[in-house]
Amino acid sequence: MTEERFGGYNGKILRVNLSNGTVKIEAIDEAFCRKYIGGAGFVSYFLLKELEPDTDPLGPENKLVFAVGPITGIPLPGSGRHCVGAKSPLTGGIAKSEVGEFWGAEFKSAGFDVVIIEGKSPEPVYLYIHDGEAQIKSASGIWGKDTKETIGAIRDAENDKKARVALIGPGGENKVRFACIMHGLEDAAGRGGLGAVMGSKNLKAVAVRGTFKPTVANPEIVKALRKWMVDNLDKVANFSSFGTGGAMTYYEQVGNLPIRNFRDGTFPGVTNITAQAIKETIRVGMDGCFACPVKCKKVIEIKEPYEVDKAYGGPEYETLGAFGSSCGIDDLAAISKASALCNAYSIDTISTGGTIAFAMECFENGILTTEETGGIDLKFGNADAMLKMVEAIAHREGLGDILAEGSARAAKKIGNGAEAFSIQVKNLELPMHEPRLNKAMALGFMVNPHGADHCCNLIDLAFKDAGDTPSVTVSDAVPLGMESAPFDDIGPKKIALLKIVQLKKIIFDSLTLCQFLPYSYEQTAELTAGVTGWNTTVMEQLRAAERTMTMCRLFNIRQGLTAEDDKLPGRFFEPTTDGALSETALDPEKMETAKRYYYSLMGWDEKGVPTPEKLEELGIE
Amino acid sequence: MTEERFGGYNGKILRVNLSNGTVKIEAIDEAFCRKYIGGAGFVSYFLLKELEPDTDPLGPENKLVFAVGPITGIPLPGSGRHCVGAKSPLTGGIAKSEVGEFWGAEFKSAGFDVVIIEGKSPEPVYLYIHDGEAQIKSASGIWGKDTKETIGAIRDAENDKKARVALIGPGGENKVRFACIMHGLEDAAGRGGLGAVMGSKNLKAVAVRGTFKPTVANPEIVKALRKWMVDNLDKVANFSSFGTGGAMTYYEQVGNLPIRNFRDGTFPGVTNITAQAIKETIRVGMDGCFACPVKCKKVIEIKEPYEVDKAYGGPEYETLGAFGSSCGIDDLAAISKASALCNAYSIDTISTGGTIAFAMECFENGILTTEETGGIDLKFGNADAMLKMVEAIAHREGLGDILAEGSARAAKKIGNGAEAFSIQVKNLELPMHEPRLNKAMALGFMVNPHGADHCCNLIDLAFKDAGDTPSVTVSDAVPLGMESAPFDDIGPKKIALLKIVQLKKIIFDSLTLCQFLPYSYEQTAELTAGVTGWNTTVMEQLRAAERTMTMCRLFNIRQGLTAEDDKLPGRFFEPTTDGALSETALDPEKMETAKRYYYSLMGWDEKGVPTPEKLEELGIE
């Protein structure tokens, strides 16, 4: 096997058909790898190529794709990531989610770059991939179990404590439309309902193990970059100290923190739920991903009033916002418990929190009553109620069964104006950044192919200090000839900047590399050249990323999405009730103009459809 | 003065008003220099900013701009160039021409980056710029003299044998619409009639001298690139051995050589006029530009049948084609004599040859007769007739007075169908490359802001070998993510490639750097970073080049040009009479579609007008 591998790649795809239990190995060549890079590029390519129009996302015809890139698993901070994708049961478009932990690196060591999972198993199964081979095994004994029990059982069954496991809990099995795929107990391929797709296939887990070491064309280049990153860990010092959520108090002040379902502008309780508060109260350690010295993941311990299993890690920023400020809750123990439950059940904390916040606002407006909630006083700020709803959603009990469809579908079912409180784009609940504050990010939410995703946008700008200093990602676009523009601007310069930042994020997601690490555009190109041996540059990477973005767009169009789906909830065209944004709101006309200019920059027509010429130019058939 | 200079730049503009005899010095700052780079970028900026609509190109309101860039005059092969521009009396749009020799390096040493010459002197004058100062001096004694006499007289007057001189001969004084500005006796800012603009201002010459050495931020980078180029001189070995014109036999075979005004396809006499033939017969040496070891310029000596002064150098490829195959002439002595006359009189060899070829075809079709030619038998192949016409044009005698207006204006005056034989775009006669062969180059000719110019296009593709291998410039676009496309293709991939190659050429013209040297996109960025100290990349350079291309477009639009002017002569939609192209012709519909796609790639609307959004994005006010 080793003789066919090339710079950073195994050159191999594993294709598993669960309907008939077959496993095939296919080759990919270097030209293919160079064109699509890996990770998100590979996932988008195979989904676009292989899924028919009108695919039922929860039917056997959907495909689940896991992919790594050339960087995955090399000894470099941030290299422990991979991409998972499928047609989303939540959005109806592409679901494409990145995740850290050690799974991707281990999968690379197992000898593959991609696994494509097709069909539906008649009985619950799991997949075990190891050193160039793969078997489909029965999961009858573990179906229904939470993620911790499942991992333990699989490791026992394989007699392999080091196996890395991607898996679902009851949320995925119950096809909660925003179920995630957990990787270990702390890391999720979170968004778009990939866990529901896995559940629909009766696939409980994908366990991986291997001994192949990734090939590297020019180890000196990688070594130099690792040294640079290690020498520059102070650039992420704040992050290393606190993990995500260290800027929440600031966010609340400037108006970046969503409060009570994006309705309000002030939340004094924020100081109780920040990463600083976590460090001072419940934190007992920090965890990291493969090869990464940053260790940004919190380990916490809580006994009362909720017992939180420390194996599930502590809440990240998005979770703190989603179950915290967005539900009007400042109870750190409750938020941590909700986070752990989501990880145990494999449901996305952002959509879970967002959907509960939606239900709370419905409740406060009398659209939902205790009759529908089963007696639960589902007011903003009620931590117990929030936790009950998490359980109800994961197990699809009572109102939870409706909410498990996501806030958009739930709103339609509930009616009576509930739709005004469903805060999502393409049915994907918004992450914890205020679109009213950062207009370029708002546009990013609108046009992003998998809906309002915190990983694909200009959120960096939210970290601007009082002097409007661009953050790392934006300032490193200056050597590319991009000009900065005022923070709240949404003119052509800013849209061009949004495009290039989006493309950078796709480069990271394709390589695959952690977005939290401050590698510049130039460094990622250098890194790619070092690993692959290609004479490549930033521009080639940007064009590959543009190709991937265009493939995602084509996928969505084929599945029935249109420019009409590139729209923000009406809420953002009104100010918040108070706080930093109480006198400001987005201008619908300006956002529409901005959207059209974004389309033109992408080579898409007025309806957001990539032109045939652009496809030919990018080499998309 | 030295304290204000920064990486590669003097930070100074010299503004000379010839109407009132004033000389002013203005500052430019580093942000300005970074945005527009230099050379072509500076020229385009000042012309766009300072010229009113409907400017008379031969009136005092036209301005003549000379500019260098950060690279000019540093010790590196190819750094001895600069850009000259004005509104063109030939095209009515922008004239922008690059030239080598030593003038640019010397001008940089004199302490300026740009000289803007305004107004019109009441009497003939020349300008002497030296070490941060400038004087306007009388040229009454030298008006009417040829270039050799003029340089000698100015050096004597300044008592400075090392002064470098940009100047005109009688062609410029007589406002021949395609008069060039000579720099020394061998190098011309050739195209678009810049010499006529100089003549219209009663400006005979601009002599420069200085002792400032260009500042370099990081000399090690420049040193390493110089070493790379010197170590890789074998990449231009053919060029070093023969200069231009070494591939003419091959060109004739594949159909890249224009024959009898682009009418015909075979020219067996080509072997008599190649660079190889020159080396074997009349060559006595090779000359080079500032800091360049390549020495691609031929020195020749001929006594009979025409005495050719060796001070004027030998004919380049374009001249060999224009007076040779395009006039049906294979007499090397006559071509060399025509070349020397053009240099002595300061008229562009391409437009002169192209206009004579036009007249010859008119003559052969009876549209011109011996009555108009003054008895000259102006047939294709008549070398004596060709030489008489060169004299007649430069001195505006007889038919020469009409031809001195360029083939397009002459054709209108002559009438009777003469227009079919005027082979030009925007009135600028085509250079010596067959658009029927290389369709991307044909598109380049169409859209290039200063008309059909050999320096701004994909001519490199003409050098493809039988196996369709891309040449240096094209293959070095591959690391930028550009895909190659079949040689005769004119689809989106090829148009994207044309755009990026055009932009590379603008980068070279802005830096200023010789296009003949095989520096890659990456190397020019590295070089710029080394000289200026900026953290810059290829992408920033490409965006600056796109800005310059857009400024040129805006200039043309303001002066009245439209998309209708982006068109090829009808001849190219018909095959040649014989030869490699006898069964092939351009498809007008495909070329129109290609033009529109090019516009869209540039962010121009369907009428070729840059959109307001694109202007804002590029920071053009």
Coordinates of N, CA, C and O in Angstrom, one line a residue, chain A residues 232-305:
Chain A
N232 N 5.3 31.2 18.5 CA 4.3 32.3 18.5 C 3.0 32.0 19.2 O 1.9 32.5 18.9
L233 N 3.1 31.0 20.2 CA 1.9 30.6 20.9 C 1.3 31.8 21.7 O 0.1 31.8 22.0
D234 N 2.1 32.8 21.9 CA 1.6 34.0 22.6 C 0.5 34.7 21.8 O -0.4 35.4 22.3
K235 N 0.5 34.5 20.5 CA -0.6 35.0 19.6 C -1.9 34.4 20.0 O -3.0 35.0 19.7
V236 N -1.9 33.2 20.6 CA -3.2 32.6 21.0 C -3.2 32.3 22.5 O -3.9 31.4 23.0
A237 N -2.4 33.2 23.2 CA -2.3 33.0 24.6 C -3.6 33.1 25.4 O -3.9 32.3 26.2
N238 N -4.4 34.1 25.0 CA -5.7 34.3 25.6 C -6.6 33.0 25.4 O -7.3 32.6 26.3
F239 N -6.4 32.5 24.3 CA -7.2 31.3 23.9 C -6.7 30.1 24.6 O -7.5 29.2 25.0
S240 N -5.4 30.0 24.8 CA -4.8 28.9 25.5 C -5.2 29.0 27.0 O -5.5 28.0 27.6
S241 N -5.3 30.2 27.5 CA -5.7 30.4 29.0 C -7.2 30.1 29.2 O -7.5 29.4 30.2
F242 N -8.0 30.5 28.3 CA -9.5 30.5 28.6 C -10.2 29.5 27.6 O -11.4 29.2 28.0
G243 N -9.7 29.2 26.5 CA -10.5 28.6 25.5 C -11.4 29.6 24.9 O -11.2 30.8 25.1
T244 N -12.5 29.1 24.2 CA -13.5 30.0 23.7 C -14.3 30.7 24.8 O -14.4 30.1 25.9
G245 N -14.8 31.8 24.6 CA -15.7 32.5 25.6 C -15.0 33.5 26.4 O -15.6 34.0 27.4
G246 N -13.8 33.8 26.1 CA -13.0 34.8 26.9 C -13.4 36.2 26.7 O -13.0 37.1 27.4
A247 N -14.2 36.5 25.6 CA -14.5 37.8 25.2 C -16.0 38.2 25.4 O -16.5 39.2 24.9
M248 N -16.7 37.3 26.2 CA -18.1 37.5 26.2 C -18.6 38.8 26.9 O -19.6 39.4 26.4
T249 N -17.9 39.2 27.9 CA -18.3 40.5 28.5 C -18.2 41.6 27.5 O -19.1 42.5 27.4
Y250 N -17.1 41.6 26.8 CA -16.9 42.6 25.7 C -17.9 42.5 24.7 O -18.5 43.5 24.2
Y251 N -18.2 41.3 24.3 CA -19.3 41.0 23.3 C -20.6 41.6 23.7 O -21.4 42.2 22.9
E252 N -20.9 41.4 25.0 CA -22.2 42.0 25.5 C -22.2 43.5 25.4 O -23.2 44.1 25.0
Q253 N -21.1 44.1 25.7 CA -21.0 45.6 25.6 C -21.1 46.1 24.2 O -21.9 47.1 24.0
V254 N -20.4 45.5 23.3 CA -20.5 46.0 21.9 C -21.7 45.6 21.1 O -22.0 46.1 20.1
G255 N -22.4 44.6 21.6 CA -23.6 44.1 20.9 C -23.3 42.9 20.0 O -24.1 42.7 19.1
N256 N -22.3 42.1 20.3 CA -22.1 40.9 19.5 C -22.7 39.7 20.1 O -22.8 38.6 19.5
L257 N -23.2 39.8 21.4 CA -23.7 38.6 22.1 C -25.3 38.5 21.9 O -26.0 39.5 22.2
P258 N -25.7 37.4 21.3 CA -27.2 37.3 21.1 C -27.8 37.1 22.5 O -27.4 36.3 23.4
I259 N -28.9 37.8 22.7 CA -29.6 37.8 24.1 C -31.1 37.6 23.9 O -31.7 38.2 23.1
R260 N -31.5 36.6 24.6 CA -33.0 36.1 24.5 C -33.4 36.1 23.0 O -34.2 36.9 22.5
N261 N -32.8 35.1 22.3 CA -33.2 34.8 20.9 C -33.0 36.0 20.0 O -33.8 36.3 19.1
F262 N -31.9 36.8 20.3 CA -31.5 37.9 19.5 C -32.6 39.1 19.6 O -32.6 40.0 18.8
R263 N -33.3 39.0 20.7 CA -34.4 40.1 20.8 C -33.8 41.3 21.6 O -34.0 42.4 21.2
D264 N -33.0 41.0 22.6 CA -32.6 42.1 23.5 C -31.1 42.5 23.4 O -30.4 41.8 22.7
G265 N -30.8 43.5 24.1 CA -29.4 44.1 23.9 C -28.6 44.1 25.2 O -27.4 44.3 25.1
T266 N -29.1 43.8 26.3 CA -28.3 43.8 27.5 C -28.5 42.5 28.3 O -29.6 42.0 28.4
F267 N -27.4 42.1 29.0 CA -27.5 40.8 29.8 C -26.4 40.9 30.8 O -25.4 40.3 30.7
P268 N -26.8 41.6 32.0 CA -25.8 41.7 33.0 C -25.2 40.4 33.5 O -24.0 40.3 33.9
G269 N -26.0 39.3 33.5 CA -25.6 38.0 34.0 C -24.4 37.4 33.2 O -23.9 36.4 33.6
V270 N -24.1 38.1 32.1 CA -23.0 37.5 31.2 C -21.7 37.2 32.0 O -21.1 36.2 31.7
T271 N -21.4 38.0 33.0 CA -20.2 37.8 33.8 C -20.2 36.4 34.5 O -19.1 35.9 34.8
N272 N -21.4 35.8 34.7 CA -21.4 34.5 35.4 C -21.1 33.4 34.4 O -20.9 32.2 34.9
I273 N -21.1 33.6 33.1 CA -21.0 32.5 32.2 C -19.8 32.6 31.2 O -19.8 31.9 30.2
T274 N -18.9 33.5 31.5 CA -17.7 33.6 30.6 C -16.7 32.5 30.9 O -16.8 31.8 31.9
A275 N -15.8 32.4 30.0 CA -14.7 31.5 30.2 C -13.8 31.8 31.4 O -13.3 30.9 32.1
Q276 N -13.8 33.1 31.7 CA -13.1 33.5 33.0 C -13.8 32.9 34.2 O -13.2 32.4 35.1
A277 N -15.2 33.1 34.2 CA -15.9 32.5 35.3 C -15.8 31.0 35.4 O -15.6 30.4 36.5
I278 N -15.7 30.3 34.2 CA -15.5 28.9 34.2 C -14.2 28.5 34.9 O -14.1 27.7 35.7
K279 N -13.1 29.3 34.5 CA -11.8 29.0 35.0 C -11.8 29.2 36.5 O -11.2 28.4 37.3
E280 N -12.5 30.2 37.0 CA -12.5 30.5 38.4 C -13.3 29.5 39.3 O -13.2 29.4 40.5
T281 N -14.3 28.9 38.6 CA -15.3 28.1 39.4 C -15.2 26.6 39.1 O -14.8 25.8 40.0
I282 N -15.5 26.1 37.9 CA -15.7 24.7 37.7 C -14.6 24.0 36.9 O -14.6 22.8 36.7
R283 N -13.6 24.8 36.4 CA -12.6 24.2 35.5 C -11.6 23.4 36.3 O -11.1 23.8 37.3
V284 N -11.3 22.2 35.8 CA -10.3 21.3 36.4 C -9.1 21.0 35.5 O -8.2 20.3 35.9
G285 N -9.2 21.5 34.3 CA -8.1 21.2 33.3 C -8.5 21.7 31.9 O -9.5 22.3 31.7
M286 N -7.5 21.4 31.0 CA -7.8 21.8 29.6 C -7.4 20.6 28.7 O -6.4 19.9 29.0
D287 N -8.1 20.4 27.7 CA -7.8 19.3 26.7 C -7.5 19.9 25.4 O -7.9 21.0 25.0
G288 N -6.7 19.1 24.6 CA -6.4 19.5 23.2 C -6.7 18.5 22.2 O -7.0 17.4 22.5
C289 N -6.5 18.9 20.9 CA -6.7 18.0 19.8 C -5.3 17.4 19.4 O -4.3 17.8 19.9
F290 N -5.3 16.6 18.4 CA -4.1 16.0 17.9 C -3.0 17.0 17.6 O -3.2 18.0 16.9
A291 N -1.8 16.8 18.1 CA -0.6 17.6 17.8 C -0.7 19.0 18.2 O 0.2 19.8 17.8
C292 N -1.7 19.4 19.0 CA -1.9 20.8 19.3 C -1.5 21.2 20.7 O -2.1 20.7 21.7
P293 N -0.6 22.1 20.9 CA -0.2 22.5 22.3 C -1.1 23.5 22.9 O -0.9 23.9 24.0
V294 N -2.1 24.0 22.1 CA -2.9 25.2 22.5 C -3.8 24.7 23.7 O -4.0 25.4 24.6
K295 N -4.4 23.5 23.5 CA -5.3 23.0 24.5 C -6.4 24.0 24.9 O -6.4 24.5 26.0
C296 N -7.3 24.2 23.9 CA -8.3 25.2 24.1 C -9.6 24.7 24.7 O -10.6 25.4 24.9
K297 N -9.7 23.4 25.0 CA -11.0 22.8 25.4 C -11.0 22.6 26.9 O -10.1 22.0 27.5
K298 N -12.1 23.1 27.5 CA -12.2 23.1 28.9 C -12.6 21.7 29.5 O -13.5 21.0 28.9
V299 N -12.0 21.3 30.6 CA -12.5 20.2 31.3 C -13.1 20.7 32.6 O -12.4 21.5 33.3
I300 N -14.3 20.3 32.9 CA -14.9 20.8 34.1 C -15.5 19.7 35.0 O -15.6 18.6 34.6
E301 N -15.8 20.1 36.2 CA -16.4 19.1 37.1 C -17.5 19.9 37.9 O -17.2 20.9 38.5
I302 N -18.7 19.3 37.9 CA -19.8 19.9 38.7 C -20.5 18.8 39.4 O -20.8 17.7 38.8
K303 N -20.8 18.9 40.7 CA -21.6 17.9 41.4 C -23.0 18.4 41.6 O -24.0 17.6 41.5
E304 N -23.2 19.7 41.9 CA -24.5 20.2 42.2 C -24.8 21.6 41.6 O -23.8 22.3 41.4
P305 N -26.0 21.9 41.3 CA -27.2 21.2 41.5 C -27.4 20.1 40.4 O -28.3 19.3 40.4

